[in-house]
Short mmCIF file of C-alpha atoms and ligand atoms in Angstrom, two decimals:
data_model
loop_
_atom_site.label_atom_id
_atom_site.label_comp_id
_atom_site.label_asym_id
_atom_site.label_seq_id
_atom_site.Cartn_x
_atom_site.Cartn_y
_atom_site.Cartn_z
CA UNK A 31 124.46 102.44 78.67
CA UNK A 32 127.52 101.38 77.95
CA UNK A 33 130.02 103.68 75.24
CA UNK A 34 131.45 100.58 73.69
CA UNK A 35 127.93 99.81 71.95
CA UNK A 36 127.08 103.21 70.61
CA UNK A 37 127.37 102.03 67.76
CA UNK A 38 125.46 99.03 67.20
CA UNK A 39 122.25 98.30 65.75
CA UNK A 40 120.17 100.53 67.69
CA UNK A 41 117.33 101.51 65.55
CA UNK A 42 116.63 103.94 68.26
CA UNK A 43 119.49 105.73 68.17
CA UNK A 44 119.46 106.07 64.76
CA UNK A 45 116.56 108.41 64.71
CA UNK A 46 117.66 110.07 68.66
CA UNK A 47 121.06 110.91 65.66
CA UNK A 48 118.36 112.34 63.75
CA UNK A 49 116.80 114.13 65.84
CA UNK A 50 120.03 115.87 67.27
CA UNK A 51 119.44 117.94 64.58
CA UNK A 52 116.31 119.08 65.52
CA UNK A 53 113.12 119.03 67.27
CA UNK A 54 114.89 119.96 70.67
CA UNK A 55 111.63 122.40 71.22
CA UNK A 56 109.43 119.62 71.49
CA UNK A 57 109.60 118.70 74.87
CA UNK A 58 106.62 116.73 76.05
CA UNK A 59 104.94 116.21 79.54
CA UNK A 60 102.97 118.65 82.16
CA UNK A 61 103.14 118.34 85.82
CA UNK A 62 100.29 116.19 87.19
CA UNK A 63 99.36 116.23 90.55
CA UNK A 64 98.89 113.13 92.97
CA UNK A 65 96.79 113.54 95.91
CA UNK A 66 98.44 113.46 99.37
CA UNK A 67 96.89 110.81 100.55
CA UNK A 68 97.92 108.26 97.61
CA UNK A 69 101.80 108.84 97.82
CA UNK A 70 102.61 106.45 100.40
CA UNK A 71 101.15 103.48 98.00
CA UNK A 72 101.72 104.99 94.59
CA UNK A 73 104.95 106.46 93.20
CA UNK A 74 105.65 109.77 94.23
CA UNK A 75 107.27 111.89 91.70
CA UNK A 76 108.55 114.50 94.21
CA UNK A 77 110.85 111.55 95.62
CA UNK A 78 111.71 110.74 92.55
CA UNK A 79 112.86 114.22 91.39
CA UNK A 80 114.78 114.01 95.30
CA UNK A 81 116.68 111.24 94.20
CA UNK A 82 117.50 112.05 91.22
CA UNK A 83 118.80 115.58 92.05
CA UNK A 84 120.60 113.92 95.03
CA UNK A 85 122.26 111.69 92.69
CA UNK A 86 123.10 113.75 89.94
CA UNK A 87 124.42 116.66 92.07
CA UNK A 88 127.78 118.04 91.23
CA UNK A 89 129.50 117.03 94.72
CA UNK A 90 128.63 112.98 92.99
CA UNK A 91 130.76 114.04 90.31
CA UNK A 92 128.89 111.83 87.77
CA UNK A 93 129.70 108.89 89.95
CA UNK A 94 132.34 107.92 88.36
CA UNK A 95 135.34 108.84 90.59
CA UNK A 96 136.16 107.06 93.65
CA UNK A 97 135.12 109.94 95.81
CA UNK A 98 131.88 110.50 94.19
CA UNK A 99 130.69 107.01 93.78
CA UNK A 100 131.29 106.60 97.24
CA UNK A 101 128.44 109.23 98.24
CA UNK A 102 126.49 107.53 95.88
CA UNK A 103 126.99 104.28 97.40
CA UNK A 104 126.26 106.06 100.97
CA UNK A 105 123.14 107.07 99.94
CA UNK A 106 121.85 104.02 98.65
CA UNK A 107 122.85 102.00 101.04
CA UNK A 108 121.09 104.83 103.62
CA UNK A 109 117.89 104.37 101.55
CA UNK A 110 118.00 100.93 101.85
CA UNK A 111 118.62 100.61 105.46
CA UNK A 112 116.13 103.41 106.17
CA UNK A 113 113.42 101.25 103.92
CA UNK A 114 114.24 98.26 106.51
CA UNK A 115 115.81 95.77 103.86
CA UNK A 116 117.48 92.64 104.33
CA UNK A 117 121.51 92.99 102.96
CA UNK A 118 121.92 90.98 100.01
CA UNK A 119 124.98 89.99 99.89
CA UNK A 120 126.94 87.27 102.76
CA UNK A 121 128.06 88.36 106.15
CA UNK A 122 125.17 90.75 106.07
CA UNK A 123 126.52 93.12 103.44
CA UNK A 124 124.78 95.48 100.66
CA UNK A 125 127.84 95.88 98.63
CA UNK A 126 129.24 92.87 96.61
CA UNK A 127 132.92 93.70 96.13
CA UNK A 128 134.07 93.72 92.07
CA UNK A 129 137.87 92.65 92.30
CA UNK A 130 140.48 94.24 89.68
CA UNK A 131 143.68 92.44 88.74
CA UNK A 132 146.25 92.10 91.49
CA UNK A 133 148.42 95.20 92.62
CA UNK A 134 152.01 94.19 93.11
CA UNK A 135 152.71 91.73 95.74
CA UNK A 136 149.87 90.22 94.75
CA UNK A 137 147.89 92.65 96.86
CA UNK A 138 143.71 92.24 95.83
CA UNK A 139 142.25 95.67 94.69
CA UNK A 140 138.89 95.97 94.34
CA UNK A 141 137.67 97.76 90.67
CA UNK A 142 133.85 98.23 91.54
CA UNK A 143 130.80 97.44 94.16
CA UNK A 144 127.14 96.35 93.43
CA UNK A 145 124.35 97.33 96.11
CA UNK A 146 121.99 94.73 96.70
CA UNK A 147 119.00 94.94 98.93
CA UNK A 148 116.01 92.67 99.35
CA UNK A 149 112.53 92.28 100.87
CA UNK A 150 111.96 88.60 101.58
CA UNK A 151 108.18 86.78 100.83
CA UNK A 152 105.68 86.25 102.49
CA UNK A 153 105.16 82.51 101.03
CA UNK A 154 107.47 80.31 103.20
CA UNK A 155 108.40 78.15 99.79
CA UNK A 156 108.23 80.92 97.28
CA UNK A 157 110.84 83.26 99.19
CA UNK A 158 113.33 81.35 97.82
CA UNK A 159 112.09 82.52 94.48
CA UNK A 160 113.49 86.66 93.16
CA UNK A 161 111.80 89.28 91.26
CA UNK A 162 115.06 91.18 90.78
CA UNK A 163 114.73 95.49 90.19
CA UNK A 164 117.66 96.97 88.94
CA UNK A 165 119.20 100.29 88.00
CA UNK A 166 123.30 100.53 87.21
CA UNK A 167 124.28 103.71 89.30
CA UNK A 168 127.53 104.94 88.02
CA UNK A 169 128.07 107.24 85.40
CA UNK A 170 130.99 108.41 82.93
CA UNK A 171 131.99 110.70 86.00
CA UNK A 172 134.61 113.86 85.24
CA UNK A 173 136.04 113.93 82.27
CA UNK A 174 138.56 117.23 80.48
CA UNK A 175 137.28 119.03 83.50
CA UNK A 176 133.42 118.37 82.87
CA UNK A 177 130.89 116.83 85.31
CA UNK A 178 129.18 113.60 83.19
CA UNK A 179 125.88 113.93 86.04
CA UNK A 180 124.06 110.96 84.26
CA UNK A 181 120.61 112.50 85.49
CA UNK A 182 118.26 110.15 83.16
CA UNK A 183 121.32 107.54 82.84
CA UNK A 184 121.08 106.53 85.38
CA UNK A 185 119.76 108.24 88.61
CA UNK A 186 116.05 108.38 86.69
CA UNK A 187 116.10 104.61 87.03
CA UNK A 188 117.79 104.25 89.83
CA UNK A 189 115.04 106.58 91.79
CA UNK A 190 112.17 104.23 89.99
CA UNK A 191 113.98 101.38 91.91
CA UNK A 192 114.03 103.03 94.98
CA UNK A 193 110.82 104.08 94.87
CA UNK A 194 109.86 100.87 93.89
CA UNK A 195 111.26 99.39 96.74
CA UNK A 196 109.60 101.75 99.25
CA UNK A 197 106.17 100.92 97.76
CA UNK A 198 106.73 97.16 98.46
CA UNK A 199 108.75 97.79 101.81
CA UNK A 200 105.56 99.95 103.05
CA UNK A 201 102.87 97.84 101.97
CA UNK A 202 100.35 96.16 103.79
CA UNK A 203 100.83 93.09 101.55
CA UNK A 204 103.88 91.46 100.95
CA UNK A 205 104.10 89.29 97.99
CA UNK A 206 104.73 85.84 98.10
CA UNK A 207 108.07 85.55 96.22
CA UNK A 208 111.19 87.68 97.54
CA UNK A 209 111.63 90.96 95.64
CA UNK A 210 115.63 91.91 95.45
CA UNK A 211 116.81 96.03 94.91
CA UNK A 212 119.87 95.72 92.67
CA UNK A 213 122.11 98.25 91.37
CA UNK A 214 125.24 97.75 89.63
CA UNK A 215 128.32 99.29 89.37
CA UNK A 216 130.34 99.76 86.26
CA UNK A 217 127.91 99.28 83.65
CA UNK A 218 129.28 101.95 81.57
CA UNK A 219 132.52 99.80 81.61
CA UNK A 220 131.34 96.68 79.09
CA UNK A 221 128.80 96.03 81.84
CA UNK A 222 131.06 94.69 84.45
CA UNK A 223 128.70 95.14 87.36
CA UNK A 224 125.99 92.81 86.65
CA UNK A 225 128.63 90.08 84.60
CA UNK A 226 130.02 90.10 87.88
CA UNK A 227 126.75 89.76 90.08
CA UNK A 228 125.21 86.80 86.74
CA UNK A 229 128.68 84.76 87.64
CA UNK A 230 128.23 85.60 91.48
CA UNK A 231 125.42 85.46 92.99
CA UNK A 232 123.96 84.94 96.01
CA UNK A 233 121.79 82.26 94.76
CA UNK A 234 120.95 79.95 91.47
CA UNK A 235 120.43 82.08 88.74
CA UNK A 236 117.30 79.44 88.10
CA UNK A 237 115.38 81.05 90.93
CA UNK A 238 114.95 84.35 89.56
CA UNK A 239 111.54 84.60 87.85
CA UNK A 240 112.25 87.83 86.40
CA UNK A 241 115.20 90.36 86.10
CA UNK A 242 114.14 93.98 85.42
CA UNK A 243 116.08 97.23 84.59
CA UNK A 244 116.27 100.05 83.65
CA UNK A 245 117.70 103.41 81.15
CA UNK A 246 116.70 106.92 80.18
CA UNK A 247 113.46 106.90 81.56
CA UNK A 248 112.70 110.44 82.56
CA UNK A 249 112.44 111.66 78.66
CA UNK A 250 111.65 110.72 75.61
CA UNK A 251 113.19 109.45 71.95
CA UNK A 252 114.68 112.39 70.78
CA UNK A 253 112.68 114.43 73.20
CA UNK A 254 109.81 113.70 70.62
CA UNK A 255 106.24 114.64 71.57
CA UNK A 256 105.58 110.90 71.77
CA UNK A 257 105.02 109.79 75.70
CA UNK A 258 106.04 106.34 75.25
CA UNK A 259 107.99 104.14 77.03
CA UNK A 260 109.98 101.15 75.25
CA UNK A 261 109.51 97.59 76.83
CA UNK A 262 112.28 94.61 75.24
CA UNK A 263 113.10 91.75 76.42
CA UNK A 264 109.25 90.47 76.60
CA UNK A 265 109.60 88.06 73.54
CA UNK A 266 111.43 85.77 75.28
CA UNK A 267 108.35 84.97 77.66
CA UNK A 268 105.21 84.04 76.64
CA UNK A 269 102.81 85.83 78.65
CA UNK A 270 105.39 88.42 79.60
CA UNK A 271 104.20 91.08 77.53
CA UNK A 272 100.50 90.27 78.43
CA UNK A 273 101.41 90.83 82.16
CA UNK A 274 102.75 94.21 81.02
CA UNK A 275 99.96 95.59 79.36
CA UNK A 276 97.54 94.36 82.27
CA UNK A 277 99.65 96.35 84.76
CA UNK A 278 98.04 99.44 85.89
CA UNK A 279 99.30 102.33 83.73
CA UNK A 280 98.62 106.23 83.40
CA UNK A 281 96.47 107.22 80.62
CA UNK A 282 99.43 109.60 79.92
CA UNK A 283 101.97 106.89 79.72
CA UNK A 284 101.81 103.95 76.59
CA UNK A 285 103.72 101.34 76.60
CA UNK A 286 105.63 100.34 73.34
CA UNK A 287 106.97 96.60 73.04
CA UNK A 288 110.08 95.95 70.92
CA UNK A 289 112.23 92.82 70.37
CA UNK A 290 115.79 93.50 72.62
CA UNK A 291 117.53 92.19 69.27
CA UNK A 292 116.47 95.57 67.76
CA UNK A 293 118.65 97.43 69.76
CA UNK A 294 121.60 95.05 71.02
CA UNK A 295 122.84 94.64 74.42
CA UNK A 296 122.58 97.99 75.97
CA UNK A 297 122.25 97.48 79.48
CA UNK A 298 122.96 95.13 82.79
CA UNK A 299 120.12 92.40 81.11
CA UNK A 300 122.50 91.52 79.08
CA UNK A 301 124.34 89.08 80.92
CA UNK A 302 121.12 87.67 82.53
CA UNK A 303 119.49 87.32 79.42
CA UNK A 304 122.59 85.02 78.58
CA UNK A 305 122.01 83.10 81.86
CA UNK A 306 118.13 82.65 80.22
CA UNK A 307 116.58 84.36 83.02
CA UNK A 308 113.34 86.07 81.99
CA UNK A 309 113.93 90.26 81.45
CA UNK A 310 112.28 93.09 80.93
CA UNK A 311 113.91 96.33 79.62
CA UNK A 312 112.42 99.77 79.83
CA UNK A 313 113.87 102.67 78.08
CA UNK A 314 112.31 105.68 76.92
CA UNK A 315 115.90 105.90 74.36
CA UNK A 316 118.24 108.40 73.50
CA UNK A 317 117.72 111.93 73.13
CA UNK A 318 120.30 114.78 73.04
CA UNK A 319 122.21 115.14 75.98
CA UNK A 320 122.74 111.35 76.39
CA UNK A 321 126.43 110.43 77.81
CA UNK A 322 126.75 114.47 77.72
CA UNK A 323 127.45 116.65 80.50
CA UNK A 324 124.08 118.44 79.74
CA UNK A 325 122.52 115.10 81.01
CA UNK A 326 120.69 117.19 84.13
CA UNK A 327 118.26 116.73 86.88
CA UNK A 328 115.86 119.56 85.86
CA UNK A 329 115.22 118.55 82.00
CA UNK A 330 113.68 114.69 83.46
CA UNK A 331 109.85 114.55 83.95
CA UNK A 332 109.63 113.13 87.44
CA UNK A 333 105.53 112.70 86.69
CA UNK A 334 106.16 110.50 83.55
CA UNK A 335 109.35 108.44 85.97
CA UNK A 336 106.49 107.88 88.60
CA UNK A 337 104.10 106.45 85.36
CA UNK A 338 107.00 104.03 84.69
CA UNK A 339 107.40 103.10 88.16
CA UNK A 340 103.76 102.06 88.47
CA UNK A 341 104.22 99.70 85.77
CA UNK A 342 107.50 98.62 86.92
CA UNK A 343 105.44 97.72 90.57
CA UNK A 344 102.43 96.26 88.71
CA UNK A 345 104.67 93.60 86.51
CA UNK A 346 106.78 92.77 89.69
CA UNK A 347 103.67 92.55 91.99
CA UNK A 348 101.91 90.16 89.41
CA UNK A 349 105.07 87.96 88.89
CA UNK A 350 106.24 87.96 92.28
CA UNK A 351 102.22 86.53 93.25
CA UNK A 352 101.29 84.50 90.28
CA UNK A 353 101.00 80.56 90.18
CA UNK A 354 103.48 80.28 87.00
CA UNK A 355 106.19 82.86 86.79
CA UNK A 356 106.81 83.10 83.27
CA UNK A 357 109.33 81.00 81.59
CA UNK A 358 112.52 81.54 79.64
CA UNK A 359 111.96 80.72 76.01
CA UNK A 360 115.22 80.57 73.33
CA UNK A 361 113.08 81.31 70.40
CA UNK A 362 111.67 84.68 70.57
CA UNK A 363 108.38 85.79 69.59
CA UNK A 364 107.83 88.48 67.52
CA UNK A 365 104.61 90.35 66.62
CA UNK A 366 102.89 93.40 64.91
CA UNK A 367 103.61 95.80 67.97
CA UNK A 368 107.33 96.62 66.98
CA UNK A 369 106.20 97.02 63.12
CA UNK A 370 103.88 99.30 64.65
CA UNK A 371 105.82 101.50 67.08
CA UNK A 372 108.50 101.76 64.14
CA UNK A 373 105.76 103.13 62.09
CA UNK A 374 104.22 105.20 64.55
CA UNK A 375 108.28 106.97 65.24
CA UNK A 376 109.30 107.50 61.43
CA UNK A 377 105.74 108.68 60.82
CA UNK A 378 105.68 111.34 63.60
CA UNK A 379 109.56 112.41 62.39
CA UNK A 380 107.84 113.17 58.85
CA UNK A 381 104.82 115.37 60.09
CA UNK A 382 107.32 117.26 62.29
CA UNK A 383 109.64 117.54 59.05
CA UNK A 384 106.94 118.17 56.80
CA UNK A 385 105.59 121.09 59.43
CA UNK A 386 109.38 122.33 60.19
CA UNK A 387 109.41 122.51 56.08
CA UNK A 388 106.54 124.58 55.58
CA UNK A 389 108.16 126.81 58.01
CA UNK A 390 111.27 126.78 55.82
CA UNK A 391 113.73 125.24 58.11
CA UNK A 392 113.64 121.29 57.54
CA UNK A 393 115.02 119.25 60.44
CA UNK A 394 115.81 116.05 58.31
CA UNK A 395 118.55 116.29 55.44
CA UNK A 396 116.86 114.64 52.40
CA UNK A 397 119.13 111.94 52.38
CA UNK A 398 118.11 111.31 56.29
CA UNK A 399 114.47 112.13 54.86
CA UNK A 400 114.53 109.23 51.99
CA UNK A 401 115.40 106.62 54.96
CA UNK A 402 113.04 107.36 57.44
CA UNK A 403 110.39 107.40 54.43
CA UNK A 404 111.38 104.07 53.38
CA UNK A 405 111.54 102.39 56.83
CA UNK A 406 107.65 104.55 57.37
CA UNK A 407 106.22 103.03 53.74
CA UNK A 408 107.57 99.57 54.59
CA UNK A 409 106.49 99.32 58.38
CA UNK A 410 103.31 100.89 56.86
CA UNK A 411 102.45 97.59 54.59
CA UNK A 412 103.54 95.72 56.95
CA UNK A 413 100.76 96.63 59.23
CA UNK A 414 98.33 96.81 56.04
CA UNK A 415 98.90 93.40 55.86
CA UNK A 416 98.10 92.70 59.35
CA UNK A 417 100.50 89.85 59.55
CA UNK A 418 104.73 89.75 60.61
CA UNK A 419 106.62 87.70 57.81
CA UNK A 420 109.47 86.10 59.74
CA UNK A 421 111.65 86.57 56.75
CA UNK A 422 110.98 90.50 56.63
CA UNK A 423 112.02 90.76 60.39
CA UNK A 424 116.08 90.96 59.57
CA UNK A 425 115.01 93.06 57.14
CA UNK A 426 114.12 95.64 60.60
CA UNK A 427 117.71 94.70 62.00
CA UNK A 428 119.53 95.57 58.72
CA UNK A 429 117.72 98.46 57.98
CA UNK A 430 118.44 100.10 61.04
CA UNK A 431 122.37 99.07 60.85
CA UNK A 432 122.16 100.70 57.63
CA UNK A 433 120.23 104.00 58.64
CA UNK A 434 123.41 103.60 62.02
CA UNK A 435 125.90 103.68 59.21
CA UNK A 436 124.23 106.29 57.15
CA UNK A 437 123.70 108.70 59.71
CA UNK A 438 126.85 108.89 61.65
ZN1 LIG B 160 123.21 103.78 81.34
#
């Protein structure tokens, strides 16, 4: 994510800010096993955990300087040409070339590269038609002498695509429209990488059914005992968020729909979302060593990455297959389920304040405690209600640019 939007209205990060003061104990997840003979069709979390430690190893020095984005780019590129995928970009190339202003003499320099990587359709019409996965690969790199490795942002996500794309690369059936393997470059810089890609591509923008990425996958909010993953972006499609819950999906995974509004433009589906290409967002949010050098391969939990992946596979299976790919639609639709998963987060902050209380160390200051209460009673008769007033819904946005405000 991007450091020029910490600040917005991220409801989310309002309560990860809360929870920085506490509840770092709680880490969630246990190993799970998957049987040998299921890897090659089903994500693999020891891959996962292999890309993620390759990319977030100290010799990528938090791809962000030239030298260390440069294995990063190496290895991508590796994984893509050892997955047999088509080059995305003209002349046969996997890197699109991000220009910078003009060196003296009017010499080009080049600021930033996307990777691009696809697996064309089996449907000799449909082809022509993308289900884009994406995953931004560089990071905030070195900075007063400190290694930034960006292990959940972004090498968690950027494993999920890879693994993704080996799942669909090794399959027995190919879908019918083309599935594409994107990852951008300089999304930490006001998203350059995919405004870049959105105003260049390699084909309309109008025959992209569906754009999804990725953030912070391998942990949870706050690293709250709460093994949910956040899906945005899914309002803007009817159907979307139908297709999501029908995907196959661990028992140890839920999935947790929210409007993107709720938490601003934090990631490359930003610009798409301004082309009006359908999106899908999935974040697990913030938690305490976000855009921190503590951000490290060995705190993710590659089993709960693999859980996301699956539904990552199932969506993009579905929409790459179906009849009608869903459809852009300006006016979002909002329903009960982010009311719900609002509720469900400042309701589990109180029990673990009310239990860190009786132990005589509160984690919430009562000031902190008074807001979350307020946003848990309201969200509460909300639901009681069983029905989403439009006009209470900027009541969510405000609220949580007030809780931003009050926090930090
Ligand atoms: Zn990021």
């Amino acid at each position: 994510m991007p450091l020029f939007q910490v600040r917005l209205a991220f409801f989310l990060a309002f309560f990860a800010g809360l929870l920085q003061t506490g509840f770092s104990e709680l880490v969630a997840g246990k190993p799970e096993n998957t049987p040998q003979s299921e890897k090659s069709s089903r994500p693999d979390p020891k891959s996962l955990s292999k890309h993620v430690f390759t990319l977030a190893a100290p010799e990528m020095e938090g791809r962000g300087t030239p030298a260390g984005k440069q294995k990063a780019v190496d290895y991508l590129i590796e994984q893509f040409e050892s997955l047999g995928l088509a080059p995305l970009f003209p002349d046969g190339q996997f890197i699109q070339e991000i220009p910078g202003p003009r060196a003296a003499g009017g010499r080009p320099t080049v600021v930033g590269r996307n990777l691009g990587a696809w697996l064309p359709g089996a449907d000799p019409v449909l082809r022509e038609e993308f289900v884009i996965i994406s995953a931004h690969y560089d990071h905030l790199g070195i900075r007063d002498g400190q290694i930034y490795h960006g292990a959940d942002d972004n090498a968690g996500s950027v494993a999920m695509m890879l693994e993704t794309a080996r799942i669909f690369a090794e399959a027995q059936n190919r879908p019918r429209r083309s599935l594409v393997f994107l990852s951008c470059d300089l999304e930490e810089n006001l998203l350059w990488g995919s405004r870049w890609f959105v105003a260049h591509p390699p084909w309309p923008l109008a025959q992209v059914k569906l754009f999804v990425t990725a953030e912070l996958i391998g942990r949870t909010l706050g690293d709250l005992p709460l093994p949910a993953v956040f899906v945005m972006g899914g309002e803007h499609s009817p159907g979307l968020r139908q297709l999501v819950d029908d995907a196959p999906c661990s028992s140890k995974l839920q999935v947790r729909h929210l409007g993107a509004d709720l938490v601003g433009t934090r990631s490359d589906y930003g610009p798409f979302r301004g082309e009006r290409v359908p999106f899908l967002f999935f974040s697990g949010g913030e938690h305490r060593d976000y855009h921190r050098p503590t951000d490290t391969a060995e705190k993710l939990d590659y089993d709960r990455v693999a859980h996301i992946t699956e539904v990552v596979c199932g969506v993009c299976r579905t929409v790459a297959d179906v009849d009608q790919p869903p459809r852009w639609n300006d006016a979002p639709e909002h329903t009960l389920d982010e009311v719900r998963t609002l509720e469900e987060i400042t309701g589990l902050l109180l029990k673990l304040d009310d239990r860190a209380r009786l132990a005589g160390k509160g984690r919430l200051s009562d000031s902190q405690r008074f807001t979350v209460s307020n946003v848990h009673q309201r969200t509460r008769q909300m639901l009681e209600r069983k029905e989403l007033d439009p006009a209470e819904r900027p009541w969510l946005v405000r609220a949580a640019q007030l809780l931003l405000l009050t926090v930090f």
